[in-house]
Amino acid sequence: MSGTTASGSGRTAGVPRLTGGGANRWTVLIVLCVSLLFVALDTTILYVAVPSVTEDLRPGPVELLWIVDVYPLIAASLLILFGTLGDRVGRRRILLLGYGLFGLASAAAALAPNPQILMVARALLGIGGAMIMPATLSILRQVFPDRRERAVAIGVWSAVAAVGAAVGPVLGGFLVENFWWGSVFLINIPMMAAMLLIGRWLLPESRGERNGPWDVIGAIVAALGVLGIVLGVKRIGSGEAVVGLTTLLPIVLGILLLVLFVRRQRRREHPLIDVRLFARPAFGTSVTCIVLAMLALVGLQLIAVQYLQLVLGLSPLETGLRMLPLVFAAMAAGLTGSKMLQALGPRAMVSLGFVLTAVAVLCLTAMSSQDRPWLLSLGFVLLGFGFQSTLFGAYESMLSEAPAEQSGGAAAIGETSYQLGAGIGVALLGSVMNAAYAPGLTHVDGVPKRVSASAAHSLGEAYKVAAGLSEGAKAALRETAREAFVRGLHITLVASAVLLLVGAGIALRLPRRAADSTERAEADGEPAPGDHPAGAGRGNGEPAPASSGR
């Protein structure tokens, strides 16, 4: 980038245009964080409602898995499409459309009369979430051109994302206990309506350089590629054979489509995503760290909720409250992330975050069928702080490494990594859990073999079939199932810790200092931190008005 100004616009080339009246950048941050909060809530708010949904709608095991997972699956598939589309047509425009769709889909989910309608509604929620998530991060990138301020903003943004995901079970537990499972979706409607009005009034419009046509074919190929990979992994997670038409074929097709997407982007003069970004160690490593962190932990969160409810017998609200230490620790890590990044640098911050999270996960292997609240609280505190530190450092490094005009695409890559890791993590760790749990139910004294086979599907299923047995057989099956679940949980925790330690090793490729990637950007001709190019933001934090020469 040359640093020359675009003709008639009075703005530095390569810096995306901000239009509209807008608001102070910190006010914009609040609006973006509230938007993200409700999207993040929907990732986990359904976890504690799963037993109620199962009782009311009677979904099969595979249907239940899809009800939970179709939201991150669809969102992950479409993030690149909507992130790059926002760069072309306007990020605020995509964000506002996302608000509307998210609200309508929430109403459909809340009133779903059967599992099929609920799955479709959750898929539509995924589309709305895919429109909202990259837009919040790319708009943040535009209104905070200074890296130090941007690090603070990303800390707040990432803390809100963690709070939303962690508070989901608490809020979901309260709503399920006092209303019905559909209320976990109903709360989105008034908030999305309010955000639609507030966002239209306060948020500035921004877009990248509209050079050449938008590559719609490339966007569709990328979406189908991500969809194929996650679909295949989810089928494996549901218990299907690894080598099969419904498992291996989608994964192979997904990989081939993504290879085709990369080759297509390399050939195009104006690609959707500059794949050369992945050659930069800070960018490619950050993306890998995000995937590994989510892969190792999101599946565990679902399993932990089942442990608290089914093994310890806690109510949905009590389950959510038990997870509050994780929420507060994640908030603390996000709010102090900027200072830690400056003190430690990306390499040490992300690596130590991985190691701390692995230590927390290994501490949780001391969990048993007996309640140990202090151990759980300590493990959740370490887990929340370590996990959030890892995500903060990775996101900040990734976003700062990308050119400003490609912030939508970069944000989409980060969010795709987040959702892809989450979707694969649920399937992968769920598969590990099932493989470790099922053998313990092969033979239970006094229980028919057919009943034991049904109980081997899940702990919840074991409780259901036990209800129809005699008192002795019922007690024996429930106790055996609990012990098998706890044993499977320990194995899954160790597997997660191994993934986290692998992530710590990969993070050593990140730059030692936060300034390193900034210096590289300056060498490439990008604006230095602290520079506020015309059109990106005024010195007082107000976005510049639209140029009449646009």
Coordinates of C-alpha atoms in Angstrom, one line a residue:
M1 CA 0.0 0.0 0.0
S2 CA 1.4 3.3 -1.1
G3 CA -0.1 5.6 1.5
T4 CA -1.4 7.9 -1.2
T5 CA -4.8 9.3 -0.9
A6 CA -7.7 8.2 -3.0
S7 CA -8.8 10.8 -5.5
G8 CA -11.4 13.0 -4.2
S9 CA -11.8 11.3 -0.9
G10 CA -9.0 12.8 1.2
R11 CA -8.3 9.5 2.9
T12 CA -5.3 7.2 3.0
A13 CA -5.4 4.4 0.5
G14 CA -6.0 1.0 2.0
V15 CA -8.0 2.4 4.9
P16 CA -11.6 1.4 4.7
R17 CA -14.2 4.1 4.4
L18 CA -16.4 4.9 7.4
T19 CA -19.7 6.6 6.6
G20 CA -22.7 7.8 8.5
G21 CA -22.9 10.0 11.6
G22 CA -21.6 7.3 14.0
A23 CA -20.8 7.8 17.6
N24 CA -17.8 7.9 19.9
R25 CA -15.7 4.8 19.4
W26 CA -16.3 3.5 23.0
T27 CA -20.0 3.9 22.5
V28 CA -19.7 1.9 19.3
L29 CA -17.8 -0.8 21.3
I30 CA -20.7 -1.1 23.7
V31 CA -23.2 -1.6 20.9
L32 CA -20.9 -4.2 19.3
C33 CA -20.4 -6.1 22.5
V34 CA -24.1 -6.3 23.3
S35 CA -24.6 -7.6 19.8
L36 CA -22.0 -10.3 20.4
L37 CA -23.3 -11.1 23.8
F38 CA -26.6 -12.5 22.6
V39 CA -25.0 -14.4 19.7
A40 CA -22.5 -16.0 22.2
L41 CA -25.4 -16.8 24.6
D42 CA -27.1 -18.9 21.9
T43 CA -24.0 -21.1 21.6
T44 CA -24.4 -22.5 25.1
I45 CA -27.8 -21.4 26.5
L46 CA -29.5 -24.5 25.1
Y47 CA -27.1 -26.9 27.0
V48 CA -29.1 -26.9 30.2
A49 CA -32.4 -27.0 28.3
V50 CA -31.4 -30.3 26.6
P51 CA -33.2 -32.5 29.1
S52 CA -36.4 -30.3 28.8
V53 CA -36.2 -30.4 25.0
T54 CA -35.8 -34.1 25.1
E55 CA -38.8 -34.6 27.3
D56 CA -41.0 -32.3 25.4
L57 CA -40.1 -32.9 21.7
R58 CA -38.7 -36.5 22.0
P59 CA -35.9 -36.0 19.5
G60 CA -33.7 -39.1 18.7
P61 CA -30.0 -39.0 19.7
V62 CA -28.9 -37.8 16.3
E63 CA -31.6 -35.2 16.1
L64 CA -30.6 -33.9 19.6
L65 CA -27.0 -33.7 18.5
W66 CA -28.1 -31.6 15.5
I67 CA -30.3 -29.3 17.5
V68 CA -27.3 -28.4 19.7
D69 CA -24.7 -28.3 16.9
V70 CA -26.4 -27.0 13.8
Y71 CA -26.1 -23.4 15.0
P72 CA -22.3 -23.4 15.2
L73 CA -22.1 -25.6 12.1
I74 CA -24.1 -23.2 9.9
A75 CA -22.4 -20.1 11.4
A76 CA -19.0 -21.5 10.7
S77 CA -19.9 -22.3 7.1
L78 CA -21.1 -18.8 6.3
L79 CA -18.7 -16.6 8.2
I80 CA -16.3 -16.1 5.3
L81 CA -19.2 -15.4 2.9
F82 CA -20.8 -12.7 5.1
G83 CA -17.5 -11.3 6.4
T84 CA -16.2 -10.6 2.9
L85 CA -19.6 -9.5 1.7
G86 CA -19.6 -6.9 4.5
D87 CA -16.3 -5.6 3.2
R88 CA -18.0 -4.9 -0.1
V89 CA -21.5 -3.8 0.6
G90 CA -21.1 -2.4 4.1
R91 CA -20.5 -4.1 7.5
R92 CA -23.2 -2.2 9.3
R93 CA -25.7 -3.2 6.6
I94 CA -24.9 -6.9 7.0
L95 CA -25.0 -6.5 10.8
L96 CA -28.5 -4.9 10.8
L97 CA -29.8 -7.7 8.5
G98 CA -28.3 -10.2 10.9
Y99 CA -30.2 -8.6 13.8
G100 CA -33.5 -9.0 11.9
L101 CA -32.9 -12.6 10.9
F102 CA -31.7 -13.6 14.4
G103 CA -34.9 -12.2 16.0
L104 CA -37.2 -14.0 13.5
A105 CA -35.4 -17.3 13.9
S106 CA -35.5 -17.0 17.7
A107 CA -39.3 -16.7 17.5
A108 CA -39.5 -19.8 15.3
A109 CA -37.2 -21.8 17.7
A110 CA -39.2 -20.8 20.8
L111 CA -42.5 -22.0 19.2
A112 CA -41.1 -25.1 17.5
P113 CA -43.6 -27.9 17.7
N114 CA -41.2 -30.7 16.8
P115 CA -37.5 -31.4 16.5
Q116 CA -37.4 -30.8 12.8
I117 CA -38.7 -27.2 13.0
L118 CA -36.3 -26.5 15.9
M119 CA -33.4 -27.7 13.8
V120 CA -34.4 -25.4 10.9
A121 CA -34.8 -22.5 13.3
R122 CA -31.4 -23.1 14.8
A123 CA -29.9 -23.2 11.3
L124 CA -31.5 -19.8 10.6
L125 CA -30.0 -18.6 13.9
G126 CA -26.7 -19.7 12.6
I127 CA -27.1 -17.7 9.4
G128 CA -28.0 -14.6 11.5
G129 CA -25.1 -15.2 13.8
A130 CA -22.7 -15.5 10.8
M131 CA -23.9 -12.1 9.7
I132 CA -23.4 -10.5 13.1
M133 CA -20.1 -12.1 14.4
P134 CA -17.5 -11.0 11.8
A135 CA -19.2 -7.6 11.4
T136 CA -18.7 -6.8 15.1
L137 CA -15.0 -7.6 15.0
S138 CA -14.3 -5.9 11.6
I139 CA -16.2 -2.7 12.7
L140 CA -14.1 -2.7 15.9
R141 CA -11.0 -2.9 13.7
Q142 CA -12.0 0.2 11.9
V143 CA -13.0 2.4 14.8
F144 CA -9.8 1.6 16.7
P145 CA -6.9 2.1 14.3
D146 CA -4.5 2.6 17.2
R147 CA -3.2 -0.8 18.3
R148 CA -3.0 -0.1 22.0
E149 CA -6.6 1.1 22.1
R150 CA -7.6 -1.7 19.9
A151 CA -6.0 -4.2 22.3
V152 CA -8.2 -2.8 25.1
A153 CA -11.3 -3.0 22.8
I154 CA -10.5 -6.6 21.8
G155 CA -10.1 -7.4 25.5
V156 CA -13.6 -6.1 26.2
W157 CA -15.0 -7.8 23.1
S158 CA -13.4 -11.2 23.9
A159 CA -14.5 -11.0 27.6
V160 CA -18.1 -10.4 26.5
A161 CA -17.8 -13.4 24.1
A162 CA -16.6 -15.5 27.0
V163 CA -19.2 -14.1 29.4
G164 CA -22.0 -14.8 26.9
A165 CA -20.9 -18.4 26.3
A166 CA -20.4 -19.0 30.1
V167 CA -23.5 -17.2 31.3
G168 CA -25.6 -19.1 28.8
P169 CA -26.1 -22.1 31.2
V170 CA -26.9 -19.8 34.1
L171 CA -29.5 -17.8 32.2
G172 CA -30.8 -20.9 30.5
G173 CA -31.1 -22.7 33.8
F174 CA -33.1 -19.8 35.3
L175 CA -35.5 -19.6 32.3
V176 CA -36.0 -23.4 32.1
E177 CA -36.8 -23.6 35.8
N178 CA -39.2 -20.7 35.8
F179 CA -40.8 -20.9 32.3
W180 CA -40.2 -23.5 29.6
W181 CA -37.3 -24.3 27.2
G182 CA -38.6 -22.0 24.5
S183 CA -37.9 -19.0 26.7
V184 CA -34.2 -19.4 26.1
F185 CA -34.8 -18.2 22.5
L186 CA -37.7 -15.8 23.3
I187 CA -35.4 -13.4 25.1
N188 CA -33.5 -12.7 21.9
I189 CA -36.5 -11.0 20.2
P190 CA -36.8 -7.7 22.1
M191 CA -33.0 -7.3 22.3
M192 CA -32.6 -7.8 18.5
A193 CA -35.4 -5.4 17.8
A194 CA -33.7 -2.8 20.1
M195 CA -30.3 -3.4 18.5
L196 CA -31.7 -3.0 15.0
L197 CA -32.9 0.5 16.0
I198 CA -29.8 1.5 18.1
G199 CA -27.4 0.1 15.5
R200 CA -28.9 2.0 12.7
W201 CA -28.6 5.2 14.7
L202 CA -25.2 4.8 16.3
L203 CA -23.0 2.5 14.3
P204 CA -20.8 3.9 11.5
E205 CA -20.9 2.2 8.1
S206 CA -17.6 0.9 6.8
R207 CA -16.3 -1.1 3.9
G208 CA -13.1 -2.0 2.2
E209 CA -11.8 -1.1 -1.2
R210 CA -14.4 -2.3 -3.7
N211 CA -11.8 -3.4 -6.3
G212 CA -13.3 -5.8 -8.8
P213 CA -16.4 -8.0 -8.4
W214 CA -17.2 -9.9 -5.3
D215 CA -16.3 -13.5 -5.8
V216 CA -19.6 -15.2 -5.0
I217 CA -18.5 -18.5 -6.4
G218 CA -15.5 -18.5 -4.2
A219 CA -17.6 -17.6 -1.1
I220 CA -20.0 -20.5 -1.9
V221 CA -17.1 -22.9 -2.4
A222 CA -15.6 -21.9 1.0
A223 CA -18.9 -22.3 2.7
L224 CA -19.5 -25.8 1.3
G225 CA -15.9 -26.8 2.1
V226 CA -16.3 -25.9 5.8
L227 CA -19.7 -27.4 5.9
G228 CA -18.4 -30.7 4.5
I229 CA -15.6 -31.0 7.0
V230 CA -17.7 -30.3 10.1
L231 CA -20.6 -32.4 8.8
G232 CA -18.3 -35.5 8.4
V233 CA -16.8 -34.9 11.9
K234 CA -20.2 -34.6 13.4
R235 CA -21.4 -37.9 11.9
I236 CA -18.3 -39.5 13.4
G237 CA -19.2 -38.0 16.7
S238 CA -22.7 -39.5 16.5
G239 CA -21.2 -42.9 16.4
E240 CA -21.0 -43.7 12.7
A241 CA -18.0 -45.5 11.2
V242 CA -15.0 -43.3 10.4
V243 CA -14.7 -44.9 6.9
G244 CA -18.0 -44.5 5.3
L245 CA -19.9 -42.6 2.7
T246 CA -21.6 -40.3 5.3
T247 CA -18.5 -39.6 7.2
L248 CA -15.3 -39.8 5.2
L249 CA -16.9 -38.6 1.9
P250 CA -18.0 -35.2 3.3
I251 CA -14.6 -34.6 4.9
V252 CA -12.7 -35.4 1.7
L253 CA -15.0 -33.3 -0.4
G254 CA -14.8 -30.4 2.1
I255 CA -11.0 -30.5 2.0
L256 CA -11.0 -30.6 -1.8
L257 CA -13.3 -27.6 -1.9
L258 CA -11.1 -25.6 0.5
V259 CA -8.0 -26.5 -1.6
L260 CA -9.9 -25.3 -4.7
F261 CA -10.9 -22.1 -2.8
V262 CA -7.3 -21.4 -1.9
R263 CA -6.1 -22.0 -5.5
R264 CA -8.9 -19.8 -6.8
Q265 CA -8.0 -16.9 -4.5
R266 CA -4.3 -17.1 -5.5
R267 CA -5.2 -16.7 -9.1
R268 CA -7.7 -13.8 -8.7
E269 CA -6.5 -10.2 -9.0
H270 CA -9.0 -9.2 -6.3
P271 CA -9.5 -12.2 -4.0
L272 CA -12.0 -12.5 -1.2
I273 CA -9.2 -13.3 1.2
D274 CA -5.5 -12.8 0.6
V275 CA -4.3 -16.3 1.4
R276 CA -0.8 -14.9 1.6
L277 CA -1.8 -13.8 5.1
F278 CA -1.4 -17.4 6.3
A279 CA 2.3 -17.2 5.3
R280 CA 2.8 -14.7 8.1
P281 CA 3.7 -16.6 11.3
A282 CA 1.6 -14.4 13.5
F283 CA -1.6 -14.8 11.4
G284 CA -1.5 -18.5 10.6
T285 CA -0.4 -19.4 14.1
S286 CA -3.1 -17.3 15.7
V287 CA -5.8 -19.0 13.6
T288 CA -4.4 -22.4 14.6
C289 CA -4.4 -21.5 18.3
I290 CA -8.0 -20.4 18.1
V291 CA -9.1 -23.7 16.5
L292 CA -7.1 -25.8 19.1
A293 CA -8.4 -23.8 22.1
M294 CA -12.0 -24.2 21.0
L295 CA -11.6 -27.8 20.0
A296 CA -10.2 -28.7 23.4
L297 CA -12.7 -26.9 25.5
V298 CA -16.2 -26.5 24.0
G299 CA -16.9 -30.2 24.0
L300 CA -15.9 -30.3 27.6
Q301 CA -18.3 -27.5 28.5
L302 CA -21.3 -29.6 27.3
I303 CA -19.9 -32.7 29.1
A304 CA -19.4 -30.6 32.3
V305 CA -23.1 -29.5 32.2
Q306 CA -24.2 -33.1 31.9
Y307 CA -21.9 -34.0 34.8
L308 CA -23.3 -31.3 37.1
Q309 CA -26.9 -32.2 36.3
L310 CA -26.9 -36.0 35.8
V311 CA -24.1 -37.1 38.1
L312 CA -24.3 -34.6 40.9
G313 CA -28.1 -34.1 40.5
L314 CA -28.0 -30.3 40.4
S315 CA -30.9 -28.3 38.9
P316 CA -30.4 -26.3 35.7
L317 CA -30.1 -23.0 37.7
E318 CA -27.6 -24.6 40.2
T319 CA -25.6 -25.9 37.3
G320 CA -25.3 -22.4 35.8
L321 CA -24.4 -20.9 39.1
R322 CA -21.6 -23.4 39.6
M323 CA -20.1 -22.2 36.3
L324 CA -20.0 -18.5 37.4
P325 CA -16.3 -18.7 38.6
L326 CA -15.4 -19.4 35.0
V327 CA -17.4 -16.4 33.9
F328 CA -15.7 -14.0 36.4
A329 CA -12.2 -15.4 35.6
A330 CA -12.8 -15.0 31.8
M331 CA -14.0 -11.4 32.4
A332 CA -10.8 -10.6 34.4
A333 CA -8.6 -12.1 31.7
G334 CA -10.3 -10.1 29.0
L335 CA -10.2 -6.8 30.9
T336 CA -6.6 -7.2 31.8
G337 CA -5.5 -8.7 28.5
S338 CA -4.1 -5.5 27.1
K339 CA -1.7 -5.0 30.0
M340 CA -0.7 -8.7 29.9
L341 CA -0.1 -8.5 26.2
Q342 CA 2.2 -5.5 26.6
A343 CA 4.0 -7.1 29.5
L344 CA 4.4 -10.7 28.2
G345 CA 4.0 -10.4 24.4
P346 CA 1.8 -12.6 22.2
R347 CA 4.1 -15.7 22.4
A348 CA 4.3 -15.9 26.1
M349 CA 0.7 -14.9 26.7
V350 CA -0.9 -17.4 24.4
S351 CA 1.5 -20.2 25.4
L352 CA 1.1 -19.7 29.1
G353 CA -2.7 -19.4 28.6
F354 CA -2.7 -22.8 27.0
V355 CA -0.5 -24.3 29.8
L356 CA -2.7 -22.8 32.5
T357 CA -5.8 -24.1 30.9
A358 CA -4.2 -27.6 30.6
V359 CA -3.4 -27.5 34.3
A360 CA -7.0 -26.6 35.1
V361 CA -8.3 -29.4 33.0
L362 CA -6.0 -31.9 34.7
C363 CA -7.1 -30.6 38.1
L364 CA -10.7 -31.4 37.1
T365 CA -9.7 -35.1 36.7
A366 CA -10.1 -35.3 40.5
M367 CA -13.9 -35.0 40.0
S368 CA -15.9 -38.0 41.1
S369 CA -19.5 -39.0 41.7
Q370 CA -19.1 -37.1 45.0
D371 CA -19.6 -33.3 44.9
R372 CA -16.4 -31.3 45.5
P373 CA -17.5 -27.6 45.0
W374 CA -14.2 -26.1 46.0
L375 CA -12.3 -28.2 43.5
L376 CA -14.7 -27.4 40.8
S377 CA -14.6 -23.6 41.5
L378 CA -10.8 -23.6 41.5
G379 CA -10.7 -25.6 38.2
F380 CA -13.2 -23.3 36.6
V381 CA -11.3 -20.1 37.7
L382 CA -8.0 -21.4 36.2
L383 CA -9.9 -22.6 33.1
G384 CA -11.6 -19.3 32.5
F385 CA -8.5 -17.2 33.0
G386 CA -6.2 -19.4 30.9
F387 CA -8.7 -19.9 28.1
Q388 CA -9.6 -16.3 27.8
S389 CA -5.9 -15.2 27.9
T390 CA -5.2 -17.6 25.0
L391 CA -8.1 -16.4 22.9
F392 CA -7.3 -12.7 23.6
G393 CA -3.7 -13.0 22.5
A394 CA -4.5 -15.0 19.4
Y395 CA -7.4 -12.7 18.3
E396 CA -5.3 -9.6 18.9
S397 CA -2.3 -10.9 17.0
M398 CA -4.5 -12.1 14.1
L399 CA -6.5 -8.9 13.7
S400 CA -3.4 -6.6 14.0
E401 CA -1.6 -8.7 11.3
A402 CA -4.3 -8.2 8.7
P403 CA -4.5 -5.1 6.5
A404 CA -7.3 -2.8 7.5
E405 CA -9.2 -3.0 4.2
Q406 CA -9.4 -6.8 4.7
S407 CA -10.7 -6.7 8.3
G408 CA -14.0 -8.3 7.4
G409 CA -12.3 -11.3 5.8
A410 CA -9.8 -11.5 8.6
A411 CA -12.5 -11.3 11.2
A412 CA -14.4 -14.0 9.3
I413 CA -11.4 -16.3 9.4
G414 CA -11.0 -15.8 13.1
E415 CA -14.7 -16.4 13.8
T416 CA -14.7 -19.4 11.4
S417 CA -11.8 -20.8 13.3
Y418 CA -13.7 -20.3 16.5
Q419 CA -16.9 -21.9 15.3
L420 CA -15.0 -24.7 13.4
G421 CA -13.0 -25.6 16.5
A422 CA -16.2 -25.5 18.6
G423 CA -18.1 -27.8 16.2
I424 CA -15.3 -30.3 15.8
G425 CA -14.6 -30.2 19.5
V426 CA -18.1 -31.2 20.4
A427 CA -18.0 -34.1 18.0
L428 CA -14.4 -35.1 18.7
L429 CA -14.5 -35.0 22.5
G430 CA -18.1 -36.3 22.4
S431 CA -16.7 -39.3 20.5
V432 CA -13.9 -39.8 23.0
M433 CA -16.5 -39.6 25.8
N434 CA -18.8 -42.1 24.2
A435 CA -16.0 -44.5 23.4
A436 CA -14.9 -44.4 27.1
Y437 CA -18.4 -44.6 28.5
A438 CA -20.1 -47.3 26.5
P439 CA -17.8 -50.3 27.4
G440 CA -18.8 -49.8 31.1
L441 CA -22.4 -50.7 30.3
T442 CA -21.8 -53.9 28.3
H443 CA -22.8 -56.0 31.3
V444 CA -24.7 -55.0 34.4
D445 CA -25.9 -57.6 36.9
G446 CA -29.7 -58.1 36.8
V447 CA -30.1 -55.9 33.7
P448 CA -31.2 -57.4 30.4
K449 CA -28.6 -57.1 27.6
R450 CA -30.9 -55.1 25.4
V451 CA -31.5 -52.5 28.1
S452 CA -27.8 -52.3 28.8
A453 CA -27.2 -51.6 25.1
S454 CA -29.7 -48.7 25.2
A455 CA -28.1 -47.3 28.4
A456 CA -24.7 -47.3 26.6
H457 CA -25.8 -44.5 24.3
S458 CA -25.6 -41.8 27.0
L459 CA -26.0 -41.2 30.8
G460 CA -29.4 -39.5 30.2
E461 CA -30.6 -42.6 28.2
A462 CA -29.4 -44.9 31.0
Y463 CA -31.5 -43.0 33.5
K464 CA -34.5 -43.3 31.3
V465 CA -34.3 -47.0 30.8
A466 CA -33.5 -47.6 34.4
A467 CA -36.9 -46.0 35.4
G468 CA -38.7 -49.1 34.0
L469 CA -36.7 -51.7 35.9
S470 CA -37.1 -53.2 39.3
E471 CA -35.6 -51.3 42.3
G472 CA -32.5 -53.5 42.5
A473 CA -31.7 -53.4 38.8
K474 CA -32.6 -49.7 38.6
A475 CA -30.1 -48.8 41.3
A476 CA -27.4 -51.1 39.8
L477 CA -27.8 -49.5 36.3
R478 CA -27.8 -46.0 37.6
E479 CA -24.7 -46.5 39.7
T480 CA -22.8 -48.3 36.9
A481 CA -23.7 -45.6 34.4
R482 CA -22.5 -42.9 36.7
E483 CA -19.2 -44.6 37.3
A484 CA -18.8 -45.2 33.6
F485 CA -19.6 -41.5 32.9
V486 CA -17.0 -40.2 35.4
R487 CA -14.4 -42.6 34.0
G488 CA -15.1 -41.4 30.5
L489 CA -15.0 -37.8 31.7
H490 CA -11.5 -38.3 33.1
I491 CA -10.2 -39.8 29.8
T492 CA -11.8 -36.9 27.9
L493 CA -10.2 -34.4 30.2
V494 CA -6.7 -35.9 29.6
A495 CA -7.3 -35.9 25.8
S496 CA -8.3 -32.2 26.1
A497 CA -5.2 -31.4 28.1
V498 CA -3.0 -33.0 25.4
L499 CA -4.6 -30.8 22.7
L500 CA -4.0 -27.7 24.9
L501 CA -0.3 -28.6 25.4
V502 CA 0.1 -29.0 21.6
G503 CA -1.4 -25.6 21.3
A504 CA 1.2 -24.2 23.7
G505 CA 3.9 -25.6 21.5
I506 CA 2.4 -24.1 18.4
A507 CA 2.0 -20.7 20.0
L508 CA 5.8 -20.5 20.3
R509 CA 5.8 -19.3 16.6
L510 CA 4.1 -16.1 17.6
P511 CA 6.2 -12.9 17.9
R512 CA 7.8 -12.2 21.2
R513 CA 6.5 -8.6 21.4
A514 CA 3.2 -7.1 20.4
A515 CA 5.1 -4.5 18.4
D516 CA 6.8 -7.0 16.1
S517 CA 3.8 -7.5 13.8
T518 CA 3.1 -3.8 13.9
E519 CA 6.6 -3.1 12.7
R520 CA 6.1 -5.7 9.9
A521 CA 2.9 -3.9 8.9
E522 CA 4.7 -0.6 8.7
A523 CA 7.3 -2.2 6.5
D524 CA 4.5 -3.3 4.2
G525 CA 3.3 0.3 4.0
E526 CA 0.4 0.2 6.4
P527 CA -0.4 3.0 8.8
A528 CA 1.5 2.9 12.1
P529 CA -0.3 2.6 15.4
G530 CA -1.4 6.0 16.6
D531 CA -2.0 7.2 13.1
H532 CA -5.6 8.2 12.5
P533 CA -6.0 8.4 8.7
A534 CA -8.8 10.5 7.4
G535 CA -11.9 8.5 7.1
A536 CA -10.9 6.0 9.8
G537 CA -11.5 8.2 12.8
R538 CA -11.0 11.7 14.1
G539 CA -8.6 12.5 16.9
N540 CA -11.5 12.7 19.3
G541 CA -12.7 9.2 18.4
E542 CA -15.6 10.3 16.1
P543 CA -15.8 8.6 12.8
A544 CA -15.2 11.0 9.9
P545 CA -18.3 11.9 7.8
A546 CA -18.8 10.4 4.4
S547 CA -16.8 12.1 1.7
S548 CA -18.9 13.9 -0.9
G549 CA -16.5 12.6 -3.5
R550 CA -17.3 8.9 -2.9

